[in-house]
XYZ file of C-alpha atoms in Angstrom:
772
model
C 0.526 -54.732 -45.223
C 2.419 -53.944 -42.409
C 2.273 -54.886 -38.722
C 2.820 -52.442 -35.688
C 6.576 -52.475 -34.643
C 7.589 -52.983 -38.605
C 9.301 -50.257 -40.553
C 9.447 -50.289 -44.270
C 12.869 -49.769 -46.211
C 13.060 -48.991 -49.950
C 15.819 -50.720 -51.974
C 16.881 -50.108 -55.511
C 14.681 -50.341 -58.149
C 13.538 -54.492 -59.104
C 15.017 -55.540 -55.405
C 12.874 -57.228 -53.121
C 11.267 -54.998 -50.156
C 12.081 -56.313 -46.893
C 10.129 -55.116 -43.707
C 12.061 -56.039 -40.331
C 10.472 -55.746 -37.105
C 12.110 -53.015 -34.631
C 12.546 -53.847 -30.989
C 11.820 -51.063 -28.380
C 14.718 -51.540 -26.559
C 17.574 -49.417 -27.644
C 21.228 -51.377 -27.610
C 24.241 -49.740 -27.412
C 27.312 -52.293 -29.138
C 31.058 -51.477 -28.930
C 32.189 -52.812 -32.597
C 36.214 -53.671 -32.627
C 37.754 -54.366 -35.812
C 39.871 -52.585 -38.177
C 38.007 -49.717 -39.784
C 37.438 -47.291 -43.021
C 39.548 -45.466 -43.966
C 42.153 -48.233 -43.467
C 41.750 -50.402 -46.394
C 41.448 -54.069 -45.823
C 38.340 -56.200 -45.968
C 37.949 -56.654 -42.070
C 37.576 -52.620 -42.275
C 35.059 -53.146 -45.048
C 33.067 -55.537 -43.039
C 32.928 -53.564 -40.112
C 31.735 -50.291 -41.796
C 29.248 -52.405 -43.525
C 27.717 -53.993 -40.543
C 27.645 -50.331 -38.816
C 25.547 -49.307 -41.674
C 23.338 -52.117 -42.749
C 22.514 -53.038 -38.994
C 21.580 -49.522 -38.238
C 19.574 -49.262 -41.111
C 17.339 -51.889 -40.931
C 17.472 -51.595 -36.968
C 17.968 -48.275 -35.637
C 17.432 -49.170 -32.080
C 21.053 -50.733 -32.216
C 23.797 -48.228 -31.949
C 27.755 -48.472 -32.546
C 30.386 -47.532 -30.557
C 33.471 -47.878 -32.993
C 36.706 -48.940 -31.845
C 39.292 -49.068 -34.883
C 42.542 -51.138 -34.647
C 45.236 -48.799 -35.797
C 48.944 -48.941 -36.287
C 49.451 -45.399 -35.164
C 47.220 -42.984 -33.579
C 45.119 -40.328 -35.782
C 44.309 -43.139 -38.775
C 40.795 -43.196 -38.195
C 38.001 -40.655 -39.143
C 35.832 -38.386 -36.872
C 33.333 -40.479 -34.240
C 35.939 -43.595 -34.275
C 37.999 -44.496 -30.949
C 41.351 -45.935 -31.965
C 43.415 -48.939 -30.329
C 47.210 -48.842 -31.024
C 47.972 -52.155 -32.113
C 51.367 -52.282 -30.619
C 50.639 -50.604 -27.703
C 49.329 -52.813 -24.695
C 48.265 -49.943 -22.459
C 46.215 -48.748 -25.455
C 43.944 -51.974 -25.084
C 43.711 -51.688 -21.236
C 42.557 -47.826 -21.464
C 39.749 -49.310 -24.614
C 38.596 -51.387 -21.970
C 38.448 -48.863 -19.340
C 36.284 -46.621 -21.293
C 34.288 -49.477 -22.937
C 33.506 -50.587 -19.050
C 32.686 -46.927 -18.254
C 30.329 -46.657 -20.943
C 26.638 -48.414 -20.700
C 27.641 -50.683 -23.254
C 25.454 -53.832 -23.712
C 27.923 -56.059 -25.313
C 31.106 -55.846 -27.067
C 31.656 -57.145 -30.723
C 35.347 -58.221 -31.469
C 36.129 -58.803 -35.139
C 39.113 -61.359 -34.912
C 41.994 -62.247 -37.344
C 45.463 -62.965 -36.073
C 46.985 -60.181 -37.941
C 45.186 -57.083 -36.724
C 46.162 -57.383 -33.092
C 49.509 -56.423 -31.437
C 52.123 -59.175 -30.251
C 53.132 -62.761 -31.425
C 49.844 -64.095 -33.377
C 48.163 -60.874 -32.003
C 48.070 -62.102 -28.428
C 47.490 -58.737 -27.189
C 43.853 -59.128 -27.743
C 43.912 -61.049 -24.539
C 44.653 -57.865 -22.366
C 41.750 -56.085 -24.080
C 39.028 -59.096 -23.442
C 39.911 -59.993 -20.008
C 38.971 -56.311 -19.042
C 35.920 -56.224 -20.628
C 32.789 -56.710 -18.021
C 29.951 -56.408 -21.150
C 29.024 -59.895 -22.852
C 31.391 -60.655 -25.411
C 30.762 -61.440 -28.828
C 33.418 -62.729 -30.926
C 33.292 -62.917 -35.125
C 36.462 -65.451 -36.246
C 37.042 -64.607 -39.814
C 39.298 -67.689 -40.032
C 39.474 -70.815 -38.099
C 42.593 -72.221 -39.084
C 42.826 -76.333 -39.842
C 46.020 -76.582 -38.107
C 46.751 -73.576 -35.669
C 50.314 -73.172 -33.967
C 50.290 -73.937 -30.234
C 50.123 -70.052 -29.639
C 47.312 -69.640 -32.089
C 45.453 -72.254 -30.263
C 45.880 -70.537 -27.148
C 44.695 -67.337 -28.246
C 41.714 -68.888 -29.907
C 40.899 -71.101 -26.674
C 40.941 -68.421 -24.368
C 38.791 -66.049 -26.916
C 36.159 -68.841 -26.601
C 36.395 -69.476 -23.173
C 35.982 -65.406 -22.564
C 32.848 -65.352 -25.428
C 28.923 -65.223 -24.066
C 28.474 -65.612 -27.909
C 30.566 -66.784 -30.842
C 29.858 -65.826 -34.613
C 31.632 -67.371 -37.549
C 30.369 -67.459 -41.670
C 30.805 -70.975 -42.124
C 29.494 -74.162 -40.678
C 33.046 -75.733 -40.763
C 34.495 -73.280 -38.929
C 31.366 -73.709 -36.240
C 32.582 -77.290 -36.172
C 36.442 -76.553 -35.948
C 35.764 -74.201 -32.858
C 33.325 -76.847 -31.458
C 35.819 -80.175 -32.133
C 39.401 -78.347 -31.451
C 38.494 -75.413 -29.541
C 35.776 -76.643 -27.047
C 33.102 -74.001 -27.988
C 29.810 -74.761 -26.733
C 27.253 -75.153 -29.244
C 24.730 -73.426 -28.117
C 26.495 -70.212 -28.103
C 27.539 -70.406 -31.640
C 25.492 -68.255 -34.631
C 26.241 -69.265 -38.190
C 25.506 -66.131 -40.240
C 26.952 -65.851 -43.689
C 28.910 -62.783 -44.963
C 26.311 -59.936 -45.645
C 25.827 -59.016 -49.102
C 23.962 -56.558 -51.639
C 20.635 -56.813 -52.456
C 20.217 -55.275 -55.944
C 18.408 -56.321 -59.420
C 19.587 -59.223 -61.236
C 21.017 -59.414 -64.979
C 22.348 -55.683 -65.783
C 25.798 -56.871 -67.554
C 25.141 -54.715 -70.364
C 24.229 -51.449 -68.668
C 27.636 -51.549 -66.373
C 29.534 -52.755 -69.142
C 28.449 -50.016 -71.276
C 29.604 -47.494 -68.153
C 32.869 -49.183 -68.127
C 33.313 -49.030 -72.330
C 33.307 -52.852 -72.283
C 30.856 -53.036 -74.809
C 29.343 -56.580 -75.370
C 32.801 -58.840 -74.303
C 33.065 -61.539 -71.971
C 34.399 -60.349 -68.532
C 36.051 -61.973 -66.224
C 36.557 -60.573 -62.802
C 38.812 -60.975 -59.611
C 38.925 -58.570 -57.119
C 40.332 -57.712 -54.010
C 43.844 -56.459 -52.274
C 46.197 -57.751 -54.489
C 48.876 -60.165 -52.854
C 50.613 -63.117 -53.441
C 48.960 -66.440 -52.657
C 46.079 -64.948 -54.244
C 46.404 -67.169 -57.226
C 46.395 -64.777 -59.777
C 49.230 -66.440 -61.854
C 47.046 -69.588 -62.531
C 44.077 -67.288 -64.581
C 46.668 -65.357 -66.449
C 48.421 -68.992 -67.628
C 44.935 -70.171 -68.206
C 44.245 -67.108 -70.567
C 45.830 -68.488 -73.890
C 43.309 -71.242 -73.979
C 40.198 -69.180 -72.985
C 41.270 -66.471 -75.590
C 41.853 -69.327 -78.364
C 38.205 -70.116 -77.989
C 37.176 -66.482 -77.196
C 39.005 -63.888 -78.474
C 37.324 -61.167 -77.082
C 37.479 -62.018 -73.332
C 38.495 -59.357 -70.926
C 39.829 -59.989 -67.556
C 39.792 -57.382 -65.183
C 41.822 -57.200 -62.170
C 40.388 -54.988 -59.404
C 41.933 -53.535 -56.461
C 45.032 -52.045 -54.981
C 48.225 -54.079 -53.777
C 48.074 -54.943 -50.053
C 49.386 -52.005 -48.040
C 51.305 -54.568 -46.045
C 52.980 -55.819 -49.705
C 53.578 -52.190 -50.682
C 55.395 -51.502 -47.413
C 57.752 -54.752 -48.088
C 58.218 -54.595 -51.826
C 56.381 -51.990 -53.496
C 54.386 -53.147 -56.761
C 56.985 -55.798 -57.326
C 54.471 -58.713 -57.288
C 52.027 -56.689 -59.610
C 54.796 -56.281 -61.944
C 55.506 -59.615 -62.157
C 52.119 -60.518 -63.039
C 52.242 -58.132 -65.729
C 55.317 -59.685 -67.268
C 53.806 -63.228 -67.176
C 50.758 -61.776 -68.952
C 53.551 -59.986 -71.589
C 55.297 -63.147 -71.857
C 52.221 -65.319 -72.530
C 50.856 -62.814 -75.012
C 47.401 -62.019 -72.990
C 48.330 -58.430 -71.880
C 46.234 -57.149 -73.943
C 43.028 -59.023 -72.545
C 44.128 -57.416 -69.116
C 43.013 -54.339 -67.404
C 44.166 -53.332 -64.282
C 42.276 -50.996 -61.745
C 44.753 -50.449 -59.317
C 43.378 -48.776 -56.474
C 41.113 -49.380 -53.478
C 37.155 -48.966 -54.191
C 34.502 -47.783 -52.198
C 31.601 -50.474 -51.693
C 29.207 -48.856 -54.376
C 32.041 -48.396 -56.817
C 32.770 -52.101 -56.379
C 29.554 -53.087 -56.697
C 29.294 -51.321 -59.987
C 32.526 -53.044 -61.127
C 30.936 -56.542 -60.385
C 27.856 -55.845 -62.080
C 29.517 -55.511 -65.164
C 31.167 -59.062 -64.851
C 29.766 -62.222 -66.429
C 32.313 -64.861 -64.390
C 33.968 -64.269 -61.248
C 36.805 -66.114 -60.628
C 38.523 -67.016 -57.128
C 41.720 -69.026 -57.699
C 42.715 -68.521 -53.886
C 45.306 -71.443 -53.378
C 44.863 -71.424 -49.478
C 42.184 -73.787 -48.993
C 41.491 -72.801 -44.871
C 39.779 -69.194 -45.881
C 36.687 -68.786 -44.027
C 35.182 -66.121 -45.500
C 35.437 -63.651 -48.648
C 33.344 -60.793 -48.965
C 33.929 -59.986 -52.621
C 32.727 -63.652 -53.233
C 29.428 -63.313 -51.125
C 28.737 -59.720 -53.316
C 29.429 -62.073 -56.571
C 26.930 -64.518 -55.457
C 24.250 -62.131 -54.147
C 24.624 -60.161 -57.506
C 24.021 -63.385 -59.794
C 27.236 -63.905 -61.321
C 28.619 -67.343 -62.338
C 31.407 -67.823 -60.146
C 34.607 -70.434 -60.853
C 36.575 -71.426 -57.766
C 39.151 -73.476 -56.016
C 37.415 -75.171 -53.039
C 38.376 -72.838 -50.165
C 36.173 -73.250 -47.319
C 33.618 -70.116 -47.892
C 33.403 -71.232 -51.657
C 32.887 -74.999 -51.048
C 29.730 -73.791 -48.621
C 28.745 -71.010 -50.678
C 28.816 -72.708 -53.887
C 27.362 -75.915 -53.101
C 24.393 -77.608 -55.120
C 25.479 -76.210 -58.182
C 25.519 -72.296 -57.039
C 29.114 -72.131 -58.712
C 31.681 -74.130 -60.479
C 34.987 -75.557 -58.203
C 38.071 -76.502 -59.525
C 41.491 -77.601 -57.873
C 43.745 -75.183 -56.479
C 46.480 -73.949 -59.231
C 44.967 -75.630 -62.114
C 45.488 -73.972 -65.428
C 43.205 -76.464 -67.320
C 40.575 -76.156 -64.618
C 39.866 -72.748 -65.079
C 40.504 -72.923 -68.468
C 37.975 -75.769 -69.108
C 35.314 -74.156 -66.959
C 35.346 -70.682 -68.224
C 35.067 -72.020 -71.619
C 32.331 -74.002 -70.982
C 30.106 -71.547 -69.235
C 30.799 -68.729 -72.368
C 30.246 -71.498 -75.184
C 26.735 -71.978 -73.941
C 24.727 -68.552 -73.105
C 21.663 -71.028 -71.580
C 24.288 -72.622 -69.248
C 25.878 -69.594 -68.097
C 22.559 -67.373 -67.710
C 21.436 -70.702 -65.588
C 24.396 -70.657 -63.443
C 23.740 -66.729 -62.941
C 20.538 -67.154 -61.981
C 21.270 -69.933 -59.355
C 23.639 -67.706 -57.925
C 21.036 -64.881 -57.354
C 18.791 -67.171 -55.620
C 21.543 -68.065 -53.682
C 22.134 -64.685 -52.797
C 18.647 -63.743 -51.495
C 19.870 -65.701 -48.382
C 22.721 -63.350 -47.387
C 21.447 -60.092 -48.445
C 22.011 -57.217 -45.741
C 18.610 -57.437 -44.776
C 18.776 -60.859 -43.438
C 22.371 -60.324 -42.156
C 20.974 -57.531 -40.428
C 18.326 -59.575 -38.872
C 20.520 -62.635 -37.692
C 22.724 -59.845 -36.105
C 20.075 -58.073 -34.235
C 19.049 -61.533 -33.037
C 22.454 -62.801 -32.028
C 22.616 -59.177 -30.007
C 19.491 -60.155 -28.437
C 20.406 -63.507 -27.508
C 23.824 -62.010 -26.078
C 22.959 -59.050 -23.703
C 22.307 -59.331 -20.435
C 18.361 -60.259 -19.631
C 16.511 -57.888 -17.091
C 16.358 -59.004 -13.826
C 13.233 -59.960 -12.155
C 11.729 -58.680 -9.137
C 14.142 -58.934 -6.032
C 13.290 -61.402 -3.719
C 12.949 -60.197 0.027
C 11.644 -63.267 2.197
C 13.953 -65.185 4.134
C 15.719 -68.054 2.370
C 15.283 -71.426 3.061
C 17.882 -73.023 5.458
C 17.575 -76.212 3.532
C 20.706 -75.432 1.102
C 23.129 -75.354 4.091
C 21.401 -78.203 5.903
C 22.005 -80.183 2.639
C 25.638 -79.192 2.582
C 26.246 -79.888 6.190
C 26.901 -82.984 7.990
C 27.905 -84.251 11.902
C 31.610 -82.846 11.310
C 30.678 -79.635 9.963
C 29.941 -77.801 6.370
C 31.274 -79.042 3.008
C 33.282 -76.545 1.037
C 32.286 -76.771 -2.335
C 29.808 -78.699 -4.653
C 29.226 -80.061 -8.353
C 25.855 -78.010 -8.885
C 23.786 -78.435 -6.187
C 25.558 -81.557 -5.069
C 28.168 -81.385 -2.177
C 31.405 -82.487 -3.175
C 33.336 -84.553 -0.430
C 36.510 -84.414 -2.301
C 37.564 -81.018 -1.133
C 36.614 -81.321 2.634
C 35.690 -78.845 5.201
C 37.363 -75.332 6.109
C 37.191 -73.008 8.878
C 36.336 -70.289 6.891
C 32.781 -71.511 5.730
C 32.251 -72.967 9.166
C 32.611 -69.634 11.020
C 30.115 -68.046 8.270
C 28.146 -71.198 9.204
C 28.186 -70.440 12.850
C 27.336 -66.606 12.340
C 24.326 -67.309 10.296
C 23.114 -69.865 12.563
C 23.248 -67.326 15.494
C 20.856 -64.863 13.965
C 18.504 -66.729 11.350
C 14.602 -67.398 12.267
C 14.621 -69.810 9.295
C 14.779 -72.613 12.064
C 13.639 -73.654 15.231
C 15.446 -73.329 18.761
C 16.495 -76.677 18.780
C 18.112 -76.697 15.520
C 19.546 -73.444 16.186
C 21.104 -74.979 19.029
C 22.330 -78.187 17.712
C 24.073 -76.720 14.368
C 25.730 -74.031 17.232
C 27.164 -77.415 18.541
C 28.431 -78.738 15.877
C 30.269 -75.841 14.274
C 31.682 -74.746 17.843
C 32.901 -78.086 17.913
C 34.817 -77.772 14.535
C 36.033 -74.188 15.256
C 37.383 -75.482 18.753
C 38.902 -78.490 17.101
C 40.493 -76.104 14.438
C 42.137 -74.392 17.068
C 46.110 -75.274 17.686
C 46.986 -74.085 20.671
C 50.395 -74.963 20.415
C 50.902 -72.422 17.444
C 48.415 -70.421 18.787
C 46.636 -70.172 15.531
C 43.565 -71.839 13.838
C 44.082 -74.725 11.283
C 41.936 -74.078 8.201
C 41.687 -76.889 5.879
C 40.526 -80.415 6.725
C 39.789 -83.654 4.149
C 36.397 -85.225 4.251
C 38.012 -88.124 6.021
C 39.118 -85.774 9.102
C 42.253 -85.143 9.001
C 43.535 -81.543 8.847
C 45.667 -80.817 5.795
C 47.743 -78.009 7.698
C 49.146 -77.205 11.030
C 48.508 -73.326 10.761
C 45.767 -71.508 8.696
C 45.769 -68.400 6.786
C 46.049 -64.979 8.824
C 42.617 -63.818 7.145
C 40.760 -67.256 8.306
C 42.460 -66.766 11.859
C 40.745 -63.067 12.112
C 37.598 -63.991 10.588
C 37.158 -66.729 12.892
C 37.672 -64.266 15.977
C 34.858 -62.226 14.559
C 32.718 -65.069 14.716
C 33.395 -65.476 18.331
C 32.674 -62.465 18.855
C 29.563 -62.669 16.882
C 28.628 -65.535 18.591
C 29.116 -64.463 22.197
C 26.793 -61.683 21.459
C 24.190 -63.278 19.456
C 24.072 -66.877 20.106
C 20.700 -68.026 21.718
C 22.299 -70.475 23.879
C 23.991 -69.236 27.029
C 26.577 -72.350 26.922
C 27.678 -71.626 23.401
C 27.926 -67.684 24.403
C 30.215 -68.910 27.357
C 32.431 -71.249 25.167
C 32.680 -68.066 22.439
C 33.633 -65.550 25.161
C 36.714 -68.228 26.442
C 38.182 -68.822 22.995
C 38.121 -65.513 21.981
C 39.758 -64.024 25.053
C 42.363 -67.050 24.294
C 42.816 -66.581 20.509
C 42.954 -62.799 20.515
C 45.853 -62.907 23.025
C 47.492 -65.000 20.125
C 46.431 -63.247 16.827
C 46.266 -59.550 17.992
C 49.532 -58.625 16.612
C 48.786 -59.855 12.732
C 49.153 -56.984 10.527
C 47.911 -58.065 7.138
C 45.209 -55.610 6.305
C 42.330 -57.661 5.587
C 43.130 -59.684 8.817
C 43.240 -56.289 10.791
C 39.859 -55.646 9.423
C 38.386 -58.946 10.953
C 40.438 -58.467 13.942
C 38.603 -54.668 14.509
C 35.116 -56.348 13.624
C 35.666 -58.941 16.337
C 36.756 -56.508 18.696
C 34.187 -53.453 17.686
C 31.529 -56.613 18.358
C 32.860 -57.594 21.636
C 32.692 -54.038 22.888
C 29.506 -54.104 22.280
C 29.086 -56.458 24.835
C 31.981 -55.742 27.016
C 32.756 -51.941 26.628
C 35.741 -52.131 29.008
C 37.511 -55.015 27.841
C 40.891 -54.000 27.336
C 42.636 -56.597 24.826
C 39.549 -55.175 22.683
C 40.085 -51.700 23.070
C 43.713 -51.946 22.416
C 43.632 -54.324 19.201
C 40.957 -52.158 17.769
C 43.217 -49.213 17.974
C 46.103 -51.007 16.913
C 44.484 -52.362 13.731
C 42.436 -49.224 12.977
C 46.047 -47.178 13.244
C 47.754 -49.715 10.795
C 44.799 -49.451 8.509
C 44.911 -45.452 8.483
C 48.745 -45.671 7.879
C 48.544 -48.123 5.016
C 45.746 -46.000 3.434
C 48.108 -42.665 3.275
C 51.198 -44.696 2.234
C 48.851 -46.188 -0.410
C 46.964 -43.179 -1.448
C 47.222 -41.584 -4.962
C 44.950 -39.305 -6.627
C 42.900 -41.937 -8.153
C 43.821 -44.569 -5.779
C 41.974 -44.065 -2.358
C 43.024 -47.514 -0.813
C 45.168 -49.031 2.095
C 46.833 -51.277 -0.772
C 48.163 -51.218 -4.398
C 45.877 -53.879 -5.371
C 42.360 -55.308 -4.709
C 41.240 -58.552 -3.609
C 38.312 -60.009 -1.894
C 36.362 -58.895 0.717
C 37.476 -55.351 -0.073
C 34.821 -53.440 1.776
C 35.855 -54.906 4.926
C 38.521 -52.688 5.478
C 36.293 -49.314 5.445
C 33.655 -51.194 7.493
C 36.368 -51.930 9.689
C 37.433 -48.206 10.190
C 33.692 -46.956 10.396
C 33.155 -49.553 13.024
C 36.187 -48.629 15.096
C 35.965 -44.562 14.799
C 32.578 -44.789 15.819
C 33.016 -47.142 18.570
C 36.371 -45.512 20.026
C 35.083 -41.999 19.006
C 37.821 -41.683 16.871
C 36.290 -39.222 13.838
C 39.121 -39.329 11.827
C 39.180 -43.017 11.424
C 35.319 -42.777 10.857
C 35.860 -40.197 7.746
C 38.910 -42.237 6.488
C 36.137 -45.073 6.649
C 33.414 -43.354 4.663
C 35.605 -42.174 2.510
C 37.499 -45.581 1.551
C 34.160 -47.108 1.460
C 32.774 -44.538 -1.199
C 35.681 -45.067 -3.230
C 35.335 -48.943 -3.485
C 31.725 -48.201 -4.069
C 32.281 -46.492 -7.073
C 34.674 -49.045 -8.525
C 32.033 -51.590 -8.100
C 29.169 -49.597 -9.550
C 28.680 -50.032 -13.311
C 28.095 -47.603 -15.670
C 24.247 -48.759 -16.001
C 23.979 -48.214 -12.133
C 24.055 -52.103 -11.294
C 26.442 -53.884 -8.830
C 29.906 -55.051 -10.173
C 32.343 -56.928 -7.718
C 35.972 -56.807 -8.167
C 36.992 -59.931 -10.046
C 38.909 -62.774 -8.793
C 41.021 -62.936 -11.747
C 42.101 -59.391 -11.116
C 43.616 -60.053 -7.598
C 46.942 -58.721 -7.207
C 47.305 -56.462 -10.464
C 48.717 -53.263 -9.243
C 46.660 -50.206 -9.531
C 44.043 -52.157 -11.129
C 40.941 -54.587 -11.246
C 38.736 -57.182 -13.698
C 35.563 -57.740 -13.466
C 35.448 -61.693 -13.637
C 35.122 -64.133 -11.940
C 32.428 -62.302 -9.546
C 31.974 -64.011 -6.339
C 28.719 -63.218 -3.838
C 31.393 -63.055 -0.968
C 31.923 -59.548 -2.331
C 28.211 -58.590 -2.873
C 27.466 -59.712 0.758
C 31.076 -57.783 2.118
C 29.494 -54.666 0.194
C 25.887 -54.907 1.136
C 27.451 -55.444 4.947
C 29.808 -52.666 5.203
C 26.936 -50.260 3.306
C 24.234 -51.440 6.215
C 27.153 -50.490 8.821
C 27.989 -46.970 7.420
C 24.050 -46.304 7.085
C 23.162 -47.405 10.592
C 25.856 -44.636 11.676
C 25.071 -41.430 9.555
C 22.087 -42.416 7.555
C 23.117 -41.529 4.000
C 21.209 -42.671 1.468
C 23.878 -43.648 -0.851
C 24.749 -46.614 1.417
C 21.131 -47.715 1.072
C 21.385 -47.241 -2.649
C 24.588 -49.433 -3.101
C 23.801 -51.888 -0.526
C 20.541 -52.551 -2.208
C 22.470 -52.664 -5.807
C 24.776 -55.360 -4.156
C 21.447 -57.628 -3.125
C 20.014 -57.206 -6.247
C 23.364 -58.557 -7.778
C 21.930 -62.007 -6.195
C 18.970 -61.529 -8.485
C 20.303 -60.736 -11.935
C 20.792 -56.953 -11.717
C 24.567 -57.975 -13.144
C 26.832 -58.159 -16.312
C 25.285 -61.135 -17.106
C 21.549 -60.672 -15.969
C 21.703 -64.011 -14.332
C 19.772 -64.955 -10.853
C 22.128 -66.772 -8.816
C 20.336 -66.833 -5.589
C 16.831 -68.764 -4.665
C 15.142 -67.872 -1.458
C 13.011 -70.958 -1.905
C 15.629 -73.290 -1.984
C 18.238 -71.020 -0.133
C 20.812 -71.743 -2.959
C 23.151 -69.319 -4.388
C 25.473 -69.893 -7.516
C 29.284 -69.584 -7.058
C 29.323 -66.145 -9.317
C 29.270 -64.602 -12.609
C 32.057 -65.662 -15.207
C 32.676 -63.998 -18.478
C 29.865 -66.581 -20.021
C 27.475 -66.330 -17.325
C 26.334 -68.031 -13.776
C 28.874 -70.560 -12.219
C 26.617 -73.284 -11.804
C 28.054 -74.702 -8.845
C 26.543 -73.855 -5.234
C 29.460 -74.056 -2.739
C 29.059 -73.039 0.855
C 30.917 -69.804 0.796
C 27.947 -68.383 -1.930
C 25.389 -70.105 0.083
C 26.302 -68.246 3.483
C 27.209 -65.181 1.545
C 23.366 -65.011 0.248
C 22.079 -66.096 3.327
C 23.898 -63.583 5.819
C 23.230 -61.100 3.206
C 19.426 -61.214 3.461
C 20.147 -60.172 7.118
C 22.236 -57.180 6.014
C 19.585 -55.905 3.903
C 16.610 -55.933 6.262
C 19.177 -54.007 8.416
C 19.485 -51.734 5.804
C 15.912 -51.543 4.725
C 13.905 -52.826 7.376
C 10.693 -51.439 5.695
C 11.580 -52.782 2.510
C 7.887 -53.572 1.546
C 7.536 -49.715 1.344
C 10.436 -48.961 -1.208
C 10.634 -49.855 -5.022
C 7.922 -52.102 -5.144
C 9.638 -54.924 -3.080
C 7.691 -57.038 -0.818
C 8.549 -58.431 2.440
C 6.893 -60.705 4.745
C 6.021 -59.008 7.524
C 6.432 -61.817 9.665
C 10.216 -61.330 8.805
C 10.916 -57.894 9.934
C 11.491 -58.603 13.369
C 14.775 -60.231 12.237
C 15.933 -56.635 11.204
C 19.371 -55.945 12.812
C 22.078 -53.044 12.421
C 24.886 -55.685 13.105
C 27.691 -56.727 10.939
C 27.940 -60.315 8.921
C 31.063 -61.832 7.247
């Protein structure tokens, strides 16, 4: 019986027919691994994933990124990352970000990435914006310090983690602090073939009815094959017609170092023990179908690995799923897969253990048959349809959720109240609880004052009261002796510095101008004008790019109120001239920006040039402002169309940027700059980008995580690789609340656009002005 949304898939005769539901939403996944035609287990696994998940869930498609040792190794349709080329990792991340990728799935083994212990993988994951899934194929019991550092970093970046054994999950949680809720245990997938066809495949390989032992895999030191060869004399004494088949090419890395010396040593060992006649060597790399045929001819599968830390073995999974009796050392995967009598475990490097286990099975056909049946039944849990189903569910849990309807009602002022006291507004919070340890800062006080200037969410009396508290803090921050504002104050009301940053001084000047124009209380307006004039006289000579932008925004705001104010005219002209000059110095064909780096509040510089050009009649500055704003908007737009703010982790990296941590202040700056541009030239693209920045607050972001809540007025502190930062600090709350006033300035009739609704009572709050 089939239900809507299900599709039947045919297997080979005698196999279970599995019907799996198909979801409608297409998923595009970038898988990073070694890949065919490279000959290694990880490449085979990745190829199997692409084939099997695609077979059972055709809405999931894969972009394949193959780790290579040099360009041109991979087949058609496969992109390459050169393992020892750091720039190759960065280019791959850029290309992945430029595609509409729903998630990136990284296969991790230390040996496939460049640098000590493969540490170059960090260059890749730090630049990936899409949710990251990491499959740890090996989780070491005792990693080196550098290996631990790499695993810790990957765990911190991962939105989801896949391992193939419960022990690996436990190690990641206990030793690498991986949250239990993001770890999926998905056993290695295996084929679904009929049971009990040994006779058919023995005949195919001219083995007649001989008992067949098999070990498969890339041949290399550390596989324990010497132990089996040394056990063969005892096995052949009891069962002289036994054939031991060693199937697989020598590992390419070993061949590169010593040729076939190891294989020759094994052959000499067999010759010396008089068992060479009982061994068949298949010295080549088999494709999956031929490998399965070889395994079907086997009665007992042997994995004598001395390394008990091996987390996964694809061939062990295959052997169990095909119903083979297994004799193995108790490495991690074998210990878990062969539990409850599914296989026989023996001590590492135990010649007698192997001989006794094999002879016991061969001497009792009923015991051997029962062992095979138990293995086959256990294998039904790992067949490819089950594996594909688990992977598809993991992908669905990982990809960003669709964002909900955008809220457009004015945010509640409650969040600001809760962060405020009689001194000012506290900087940080633990969750939603104000954190007194970090005290106060000027930056947040000036943002809060600018919000109080324009909000209609509180009454006139509270508006005046809060203006007084914030104005008093700002006044107290002014250090007249140095001609600079202080920035940071402890909760005990002790200033922690005599001079704050240039940017905090520029932002404070902007808030004074804004207050002089928009505060409802005449006494507060008069205070703001007086302090503005004093401060401008001292800081007009500052010249860092963002400080200049804040000064220009302050001056153009004041010129709207005092058109002939000479100091404001001069400071605006000076600042805009310097910004324009910086752009010409730093501009490159692919870099239309004022500096070689990107940081926070990036759109403020284009916004400042736009407003200066408009206020001072400078068409060249206006054009430059539009040009640079368009450029930064493009850099902050994901391939899927949503807003992707420049992440704070990338601050200071020349001619590059990184996606995390994403912060509300950048979204609000983009929204506000677009509102300024739209008010001047009416371009639809400004409206579109501004609305994208607003929607970012409500889940239209790289993790599908809503950050803002208009009912409480709260806003989370941003988006990190694993999702939302759950803290709600003052800067984030104020960025969200000020962003509301920018969005209704950008689209005052928002209720008529895109199905969004806005309370008609709030339309009166629309203003075509700028906010920090």
